[in-house]
Amino acid sequence: MTAILDIRDLVTVFHTDRGPVRAVDGVSFTIARGETLGIVGESGSGKSVTAQSIMRLLEPPARIEAGQVLFEGRDVLAMSQSELADWRGASAAMVFQDSLTGLNPVLRILPQVSEHVVAHGRMAPPAARRHGIDLLRRMGVASPERAAAAFPHQFSGGMRQRVMLAIGMANEPSLLIADEPTTALDVTIQAQILDLMAGLNEKFGTAIMLISHDLGVIGSLCRRIAVMYAGEVVETGPTAEVLADPRHPYAWALAHAVPRLDTPVTARLPSIEGMPPDPLAMPRGCRFAPRCAHRIARCDAEHPPLTEIAPGRSVRCWVTMDGRQLPPPSLPAAAAPPRATEAEAPLLEASDLIKHFPLPRKSLFAKPELVHAVNGVSLQVARGESLGIVGESGCGTSTLARLITRLHAPNAGNIRFQGQDITALGGEALRALRPRLQMVFQDPFASLNPRMRVGQILAEPLRVHGHAAPEERVAALLDMVGLNPAWAARFPHEFSGGQRQRISIARALALDPALIVADEPVSALDVNVQAQVLNLMLELRARLGLAFLFIAHDLAVVRAFCDRVAVMYLGRFVEEAPAAELFATPAHPYTVALLSAVPEPGQRRIVLGGEPPSSLRLPQGCAFRARCPVARPICAEPPPLVEIAPGRRVLCHAPGSLQKPR
Amino acid sequence: MALFASLVVFLISNFVPGDPVLAQLGDILASDPVVVAQWRAKWGLDLPLWERYGIFLRGLLHGDLGQSIATRRPVLEDIVQFAPATVELATISFVMALALGIPLGIAAAIWRDSWIDALARVLSLVGVSAPTFWLAFIMLAIFYGWLGWAPGPGRLDPIAFPPEGPSGFFLFDTAWAGDWEGFADTLAHLILPAIVLAAATLGLITRTTRAAMLDCLQQDYVRVARAKGLRERVVILRHALRNALVPVVTLGGLAYANLLTGAVMTETIFAWPGLGRYTFRSAAALDFPAIMGITLVVSATYLLVNLLVDLSYAVLDPRVRR
């Protein structure tokens, strides 16, 4: 096998006002023809900068200061601008994370897919157009002729990412660099894109360098993996070996911080405390030493080299460089979930909730179209219980959260909270409800007012509801969520994403609520930070006896946190069950597909075709019918809600007819 | 909108402490109460306020803007006579500002922090901040008074006859008649006021183009275009420029409306027989009908230009289309 890409001691420096930041610091690796290499690390570890250094896409103040990038033996760093333009997009292509900003909003799809086929002199324009449409079809874009003439904003995220892949593959490059290509996508769409990339690698022998913070994504596609931390590669080796037996403490923490579907649920997730080192003042010794549980004296004094510990495996660690293994995590198993006693009335009870939103009229006389966001949801949450709600984007989970917290009023249905009917509360009565029912939002950057100090943010609900001594309470709250009470005078931008989410949680806790509705509270966070925040929420739940309505698209996160789980599709619950049972023996075909779509090393996927149908026109009969692998004629009838076991309800004509692949 | 503007101006001009009687009749006649009363009755100034507004509105519906107190001619005729001079001047200024400002802004963004960027920044700062009257006098002093390269104020040589022509735009009319001498004379007279008028617009256009272009060059789709191996020229012209033009069009539209209606100072200094000078003279004479007519034309111009800007969004940015 010859190396198609050979990187040696690459150093990329950002010359900031406060001093030089070595974002990539001596990175070396090779990718062989037709190979797949995964690069994993938290944000700021230098993954993306490495990729852009290879493609020479960085602009000042970033500069490549040392090292070599050899592509099939040619020195990319020595190429002239015109040689570089000939090489880029023809021999090596790149796919970026955000397909919304990555496609030019004012140009139609087809020219974006085929312009560089013409520019590289591969084809004349008419042939390139046919080639472009053919590419779109191969990438699974529905009705490619029509799509070719469309503009990017008319496409869903999954479709746009297919277009991005088509752009990357247009000249059949021998290397494709994909930077977080599926991060913004739903699991079933992510599974489709990963399948597509695996197919490209198999069929065309395209070498793939996949960058992701998600070990599952990398594990399901890549044979080899490189783990990056603070600008350095800290461990590399075959993916399966590194995941099963990580030798660098950071790789070890990453591998265990991700909640997985195939390991027992523990009371908390392993996480590493602290934050990555300040890039302006790197530690002299090992860069991970300040956070490392296995640290020895040498780690603080000397910088460890990347050392080969077995054929094809290297690690940058003084402790394990002699071939030693790191011990598996030992954490107590989770206690059995508290069973709600039948006698006690549920804390929250909602029945047959319906919410429609009218779209703006297309013309003066047209009937306004309705978005059917929530179409008949019933649920119960007992005191101290956490109910997880899982669904893909657009299926109505966020609207449901807003109905429960009465930020919206339902069109029909009934909500009772602590025995009180809150369906139609307004004014003063609604204000009196707020302290008992709080919400945590997804985006830790947008949900905190940037012009208010943290102390003011936390004291505001206290003042509004007439709390006597807000200052003391604010200090206690900060302490409760693991932040320094002295930080109350700081502004939100001075905190990291994880710390901000802690502030959001503190704000929700300020008024001693009985129920917290958390809408994707950890999905914007890095895995390790996600584990820290989940641990905090688990601890608070146990200590304060809080009930949670926990909305997430990440099934493993829901499994780690929730007692019961409901799966939502197109505004309805299609399955509801105790967490353990749902994940062990899913009954609705959609649940089965969703579980199998979660990228886990070595797992076979059921890839659902298509995308969820539009909530503008609800399908007749079963909403999942069009994508269901086991649909049958009867599914054209509305499916019944079957109770297949105590507490297990499934909305399906044939529950259990689709089995999890092994 | 235009009606609302007319009402506001109507009320303001009637509450201004000042009397058209004095301005028109002069001290001696104005001291004779009989003459004053006759004059007031003639112009309808003895009627109550609301009735006068009613008369104005009724006239408006019939396409009649009333009669100017100062020129004793229908206001509409005055406006039709003075408008071409202003439109010609404003359009030439606008074209100059765009033709220079957009390329300069693009170049400044591409070669950021280079000498061309410095030049663009200095030019836009001076253009925006130099007062029009100062700039006008300096230009006149240097190019007319000292160097003698440019002709003095006015639209033509004082001894020349205005061209006979269909449009009232002298450049067009002289070219139409094949009168190339007249064409050159017109152009020479246009240059100085056009430069003075264009200065502020040029500054704004350069600055906006530069900022929009810098923003677009940071976008992911530009990085994607580079990763495709497109030449830098293609990346800039095809991918960045069209996105950068959206804010420039917004500003350009407003700037053009501003040039059409706001050339009072420039036209007065350069003795330019346009709407700006007409505005100045009418205001000085408290010529209510003329002021009302100008207000309507100004607000209608803004409405029209804003409509055109909105429509051009749909051409430039497909996300606006529905």
mmCIF file of N, CA and C in Angstrom, chain B residues 19-94:
data_model
loop_
_atom_site.group_PDB
_atom_site.id
_atom_site.type_symbol
_atom_site.label_atom_id
_atom_site.label_comp_id
_atom_site.label_asym_id
_atom_site.label_seq_id
_atom_site.Cartn_x
_atom_site.Cartn_y
_atom_site.Cartn_z
ATOM 1 N N ASP B 19 -44.234 85.117 7.237
ATOM 2 C CA ASP B 19 -45.448 85.389 6.490
ATOM 3 C C ASP B 19 -45.088 85.600 5.028
ATOM 4 N N PRO B 20 -45.691 84.827 4.148
ATOM 5 C CA PRO B 20 -45.399 85.018 2.730
ATOM 6 C C PRO B 20 -45.763 86.425 2.252
ATOM 7 N N VAL B 21 -46.677 87.070 2.974
ATOM 8 C CA VAL B 21 -47.083 88.417 2.574
ATOM 9 C C VAL B 21 -45.871 89.337 2.555
ATOM 10 N N LEU B 22 -45.138 89.285 3.670
ATOM 11 C CA LEU B 22 -43.962 90.128 3.780
ATOM 12 C C LEU B 22 -42.933 89.768 2.719
ATOM 13 N N ALA B 23 -42.727 88.454 2.577
ATOM 14 C CA ALA B 23 -41.708 88.001 1.650
ATOM 15 C C ALA B 23 -42.037 88.403 0.214
ATOM 16 N N GLN B 24 -43.329 88.435 -0.118
ATOM 17 C CA GLN B 24 -43.714 88.708 -1.498
ATOM 18 C C GLN B 24 -43.943 90.188 -1.798
ATOM 19 N N LEU B 25 -44.608 90.885 -0.888
ATOM 20 C CA LEU B 25 -45.032 92.246 -1.210
ATOM 21 C C LEU B 25 -43.983 93.304 -0.896
ATOM 22 N N GLY B 26 -43.096 92.981 0.019
ATOM 23 C CA GLY B 26 -42.116 93.989 0.409
ATOM 24 C C GLY B 26 -42.679 94.894 1.493
ATOM 25 N N ASP B 27 -41.779 95.627 2.157
ATOM 26 C CA ASP B 27 -42.158 96.393 3.348
ATOM 27 C C ASP B 27 -43.249 97.442 3.090
ATOM 28 N N ILE B 28 -43.122 98.140 1.982
ATOM 29 C CA ILE B 28 -44.008 99.299 1.772
ATOM 30 C C ILE B 28 -45.450 98.846 1.538
ATOM 31 N N LEU B 29 -45.616 97.913 0.584
ATOM 32 C CA LEU B 29 -46.967 97.437 0.283
ATOM 33 C C LEU B 29 -47.574 96.702 1.469
ATOM 34 N N ALA B 30 -46.714 95.976 2.209
ATOM 35 C CA ALA B 30 -47.224 95.161 3.305
ATOM 36 C C ALA B 30 -47.732 96.016 4.457
ATOM 37 N N SER B 31 -47.396 97.286 4.440
ATOM 38 C CA SER B 31 -47.895 98.128 5.525
ATOM 39 C C SER B 31 -49.296 98.640 5.219
ATOM 40 N N ASP B 32 -49.797 98.374 3.991
ATOM 41 C CA ASP B 32 -51.144 98.797 3.638
ATOM 42 C C ASP B 32 -52.110 97.641 3.852
ATOM 43 N N PRO B 33 -52.998 97.734 4.893
ATOM 44 C CA PRO B 33 -53.852 96.601 5.243
ATOM 45 C C PRO B 33 -54.795 96.194 4.101
ATOM 46 N N VAL B 34 -55.228 97.103 3.267
ATOM 47 C CA VAL B 34 -56.150 96.769 2.183
ATOM 48 C C VAL B 34 -55.456 95.873 1.163
ATOM 49 N N VAL B 35 -54.266 96.289 0.768
ATOM 50 C CA VAL B 35 -53.505 95.495 -0.198
ATOM 51 C C VAL B 35 -53.262 94.092 0.342
ATOM 52 N N VAL B 36 -52.873 94.046 1.644
ATOM 53 C CA VAL B 36 -52.571 92.750 2.262
ATOM 54 C C VAL B 36 -53.799 91.860 2.251
ATOM 55 N N ALA B 37 -54.968 92.436 2.619
ATOM 56 C CA ALA B 37 -56.188 91.633 2.666
ATOM 57 C C ALA B 37 -56.550 91.123 1.278
ATOM 58 N N GLN B 38 -56.404 91.958 0.271
ATOM 59 C CA GLN B 38 -56.686 91.553 -1.108
ATOM 60 C C GLN B 38 -55.777 90.393 -1.509
ATOM 61 N N TRP B 39 -54.513 90.595 -1.200
ATOM 62 C CA TRP B 39 -53.507 89.599 -1.593
ATOM 63 C C TRP B 39 -53.790 88.242 -0.918
ATOM 64 N N ARG B 40 -54.141 88.343 0.376
ATOM 65 C CA ARG B 40 -54.455 87.111 1.120
ATOM 66 C C ARG B 40 -55.643 86.387 0.512
ATOM 67 N N ALA B 41 -56.679 87.178 0.162
ATOM 68 C CA ALA B 41 -57.881 86.566 -0.402
ATOM 69 C C ALA B 41 -57.552 85.924 -1.746
ATOM 70 N N LYS B 42 -56.685 86.567 -2.518
ATOM 71 C CA LYS B 42 -56.335 86.065 -3.831
ATOM 72 C C LYS B 42 -55.688 84.689 -3.734
ATOM 73 N N TRP B 43 -54.788 84.518 -2.757
ATOM 74 C CA TRP B 43 -54.060 83.251 -2.611
ATOM 75 C C TRP B 43 -54.760 82.284 -1.660
ATOM 76 N N GLY B 44 -55.935 82.668 -1.157
ATOM 77 C CA GLY B 44 -56.684 81.750 -0.293
ATOM 78 C C GLY B 44 -56.108 81.653 1.101
ATOM 79 N N LEU B 45 -55.226 82.614 1.486
ATOM 80 C CA LEU B 45 -54.601 82.521 2.799
ATOM 81 C C LEU B 45 -55.535 82.966 3.920
ATOM 82 N N ASP B 46 -56.732 83.499 3.553
ATOM 83 C CA ASP B 46 -57.670 83.902 4.591
ATOM 84 C C ASP B 46 -58.583 82.756 5.012
ATOM 85 N N LEU B 47 -58.501 81.645 4.270
ATOM 86 C CA LEU B 47 -59.372 80.513 4.612
ATOM 87 C C LEU B 47 -58.799 79.752 5.799
ATOM 88 N N PRO B 48 -59.671 78.995 6.530
ATOM 89 C CA PRO B 48 -59.148 78.190 7.637
ATOM 90 C C PRO B 48 -58.195 77.096 7.109
ATOM 91 N N LEU B 49 -57.347 76.620 8.055
ATOM 92 C CA LEU B 49 -56.285 75.670 7.714
ATOM 93 C C LEU B 49 -56.811 74.434 7.000
ATOM 94 N N TRP B 50 -57.858 73.811 7.618
ATOM 95 C CA TRP B 50 -58.328 72.534 7.076
ATOM 96 C C TRP B 50 -58.919 72.706 5.682
ATOM 97 N N GLU B 51 -59.517 73.872 5.464
ATOM 98 C CA GLU B 51 -60.108 74.104 4.146
ATOM 99 C C GLU B 51 -59.012 74.225 3.091
ATOM 100 N N ARG B 52 -57.920 74.885 3.473
ATOM 101 C CA ARG B 52 -56.808 75.025 2.543
ATOM 102 C C ARG B 52 -56.219 73.662 2.193
ATOM 103 N N TYR B 53 -56.129 72.783 3.196
ATOM 104 C CA TYR B 53 -55.604 71.437 2.931
ATOM 105 C C TYR B 53 -56.558 70.679 2.014
ATOM 106 N N GLY B 54 -57.862 70.896 2.253
ATOM 107 C CA GLY B 54 -58.882 70.259 1.406
ATOM 108 C C GLY B 54 -58.735 70.701 -0.042
ATOM 109 N N ILE B 55 -58.540 71.988 -0.236
ATOM 110 C CA ILE B 55 -58.370 72.505 -1.603
ATOM 111 C C ILE B 55 -57.143 71.862 -2.258
ATOM 112 N N PHE B 56 -56.080 71.774 -1.469
ATOM 113 C CA PHE B 56 -54.839 71.170 -1.970
ATOM 114 C C PHE B 56 -55.079 69.725 -2.421
ATOM 115 N N LEU B 57 -55.800 68.969 -1.559
ATOM 116 C CA LEU B 57 -56.047 67.557 -1.872
ATOM 117 C C LEU B 57 -56.917 67.414 -3.121
ATOM 118 N N ARG B 58 -57.941 68.272 -3.211
ATOM 119 C CA ARG B 58 -58.835 68.201 -4.359
ATOM 120 C C ARG B 58 -58.044 68.456 -5.645
ATOM 121 N N GLY B 59 -57.176 69.462 -5.587
ATOM 122 C CA GLY B 59 -56.343 69.757 -6.746
ATOM 123 C C GLY B 59 -55.457 68.573 -7.100
ATOM 124 N N LEU B 60 -54.929 67.954 -6.057
ATOM 125 C CA LEU B 60 -54.019 66.831 -6.255
ATOM 126 C C LEU B 60 -54.694 65.718 -7.045
ATOM 127 N N LEU B 61 -55.975 65.454 -6.710
ATOM 128 C CA LEU B 61 -56.712 64.395 -7.405
ATOM 129 C C LEU B 61 -56.851 64.712 -8.893
ATOM 130 N N HIS B 62 -56.871 65.982 -9.228
ATOM 131 C CA HIS B 62 -56.980 66.361 -10.638
ATOM 132 C C HIS B 62 -55.611 66.616 -11.260
ATOM 133 N N GLY B 63 -54.564 66.209 -10.588
ATOM 134 C CA GLY B 63 -53.233 66.411 -11.136
ATOM 135 C C GLY B 63 -52.800 67.864 -11.086
ATOM 136 N N ASP B 64 -53.353 68.613 -10.149
ATOM 137 C CA ASP B 64 -53.037 70.036 -10.069
ATOM 138 C C ASP B 64 -52.363 70.298 -8.734
ATOM 139 N N LEU B 65 -51.111 70.751 -8.777
ATOM 140 C CA LEU B 65 -50.396 71.008 -7.532
ATOM 141 C C LEU B 65 -50.541 72.465 -7.089
ATOM 142 N N GLY B 66 -51.380 73.201 -7.781
ATOM 143 C CA GLY B 66 -51.567 74.604 -7.386
ATOM 144 C C GLY B 66 -50.593 75.517 -8.102
ATOM 145 N N GLN B 67 -50.652 76.785 -7.744
ATOM 146 C CA GLN B 67 -49.823 77.771 -8.426
ATOM 147 C C GLN B 67 -48.771 78.288 -7.470
ATOM 148 N N SER B 68 -47.572 78.451 -7.976
ATOM 149 C CA SER B 68 -46.502 78.962 -7.135
ATOM 150 C C SER B 68 -46.720 80.446 -6.860
ATOM 151 N N ILE B 69 -46.550 80.841 -5.604
ATOM 152 C CA ILE B 69 -46.717 82.256 -5.268
ATOM 153 C C ILE B 69 -45.582 83.073 -5.857
ATOM 154 N N ALA B 70 -44.364 82.455 -5.882
ATOM 155 C CA ALA B 70 -43.200 83.209 -6.328
ATOM 156 C C ALA B 70 -43.125 83.327 -7.841
ATOM 157 N N THR B 71 -43.322 82.221 -8.554
ATOM 158 C CA THR B 71 -43.138 82.267 -10.005
ATOM 159 C C THR B 71 -44.428 82.524 -10.761
ATOM 160 N N ARG B 72 -45.568 82.475 -10.043
ATOM 161 C CA ARG B 72 -46.880 82.698 -10.659
ATOM 162 C C ARG B 72 -47.168 81.681 -11.758
ATOM 163 N N ARG B 73 -46.526 80.506 -11.671
ATOM 164 C CA ARG B 73 -46.797 79.469 -12.656
ATOM 165 C C ARG B 73 -47.281 78.221 -11.920
ATOM 166 N N PRO B 74 -47.992 77.320 -12.630
ATOM 167 C CA PRO B 74 -48.385 76.086 -11.948
ATOM 168 C C PRO B 74 -47.138 75.354 -11.423
ATOM 169 N N VAL B 75 -47.248 74.863 -10.191
ATOM 170 C CA VAL B 75 -46.105 74.199 -9.560
ATOM 171 C C VAL B 75 -45.639 73.020 -10.395
ATOM 172 N N LEU B 76 -46.608 72.268 -10.949
ATOM 173 C CA LEU B 76 -46.260 71.096 -11.732
ATOM 174 C C LEU B 76 -45.358 71.484 -12.905
ATOM 175 N N GLU B 77 -45.711 72.601 -13.558
ATOM 176 C CA GLU B 77 -44.896 73.043 -14.697
ATOM 177 C C GLU B 77 -43.477 73.376 -14.246
ATOM 178 N N ASP B 78 -43.393 74.086 -13.111
ATOM 179 C CA ASP B 78 -42.069 74.393 -12.562
ATOM 180 C C ASP B 78 -41.258 73.126 -12.362
ATOM 181 N N ILE B 79 -41.910 72.150 -11.717
ATOM 182 C CA ILE B 79 -41.176 70.921 -11.384
ATOM 183 C C ILE B 79 -40.736 70.213 -12.656
ATOM 184 N N VAL B 80 -41.636 70.131 -13.620
ATOM 185 C CA VAL B 80 -41.288 69.460 -14.875
ATOM 186 C C VAL B 80 -40.126 70.191 -15.543
ATOM 187 N N GLN B 81 -40.081 71.510 -15.380
ATOM 188 C CA GLN B 81 -39.003 72.259 -16.024
ATOM 189 C C GLN B 81 -37.657 72.051 -15.327
ATOM 190 N N PHE B 82 -37.719 72.027 -13.982
ATOM 191 C CA PHE B 82 -36.454 71.950 -13.243
ATOM 192 C C PHE B 82 -35.935 70.529 -13.048
ATOM 193 N N ALA B 83 -36.833 69.545 -13.123
ATOM 194 C CA ALA B 83 -36.429 68.172 -12.788
ATOM 195 C C ALA B 83 -35.311 67.626 -13.675
ATOM 196 N N PRO B 84 -35.366 67.783 -15.014
ATOM 197 C CA PRO B 84 -34.328 67.140 -15.836
ATOM 198 C C PRO B 84 -32.911 67.533 -15.431
ATOM 199 N N ALA B 85 -32.709 68.789 -15.093
ATOM 200 C CA ALA B 85 -31.358 69.210 -14.706
ATOM 201 C C ALA B 85 -30.884 68.426 -13.491
ATOM 202 N N THR B 86 -31.775 68.259 -12.520
ATOM 203 C CA THR B 86 -31.411 67.522 -11.314
ATOM 204 C C THR B 86 -31.189 66.045 -11.602
ATOM 205 N N VAL B 87 -32.111 65.459 -12.389
ATOM 206 C CA VAL B 87 -31.987 64.027 -12.685
ATOM 207 C C VAL B 87 -30.671 63.770 -13.417
ATOM 208 N N GLU B 88 -30.350 64.674 -14.355
ATOM 209 C CA GLU B 88 -29.109 64.486 -15.109
ATOM 210 C C GLU B 88 -27.896 64.533 -14.182
ATOM 211 N N LEU B 89 -27.864 65.533 -13.330
ATOM 212 C CA LEU B 89 -26.737 65.688 -12.409
ATOM 213 C C LEU B 89 -26.644 64.502 -11.445
ATOM 214 N N ALA B 90 -27.793 64.131 -10.868
ATOM 215 C CA ALA B 90 -27.797 63.047 -9.880
ATOM 216 C C ALA B 90 -27.380 61.738 -10.522
ATOM 217 N N THR B 91 -27.851 61.484 -11.736
ATOM 218 C CA THR B 91 -27.538 60.210 -12.375
ATOM 219 C C THR B 91 -26.051 60.115 -12.696
ATOM 220 N N ILE B 92 -25.499 61.219 -13.225
ATOM 221 C CA ILE B 92 -24.065 61.192 -13.520
ATOM 222 C C ILE B 92 -23.262 60.965 -12.238
ATOM 223 N N SER B 93 -23.651 61.666 -11.161
ATOM 224 C CA SER B 93 -22.960 61.471 -9.874
ATOM 225 C C SER B 93 -23.060 60.033 -9.411
ATOM 226 N N PHE B 94 -24.269 59.497 -9.523
ATOM 227 C CA PHE B 94 -24.522 58.139 -9.037
ATOM 228 C C PHE B 94 -23.674 57.138 -9.814
#
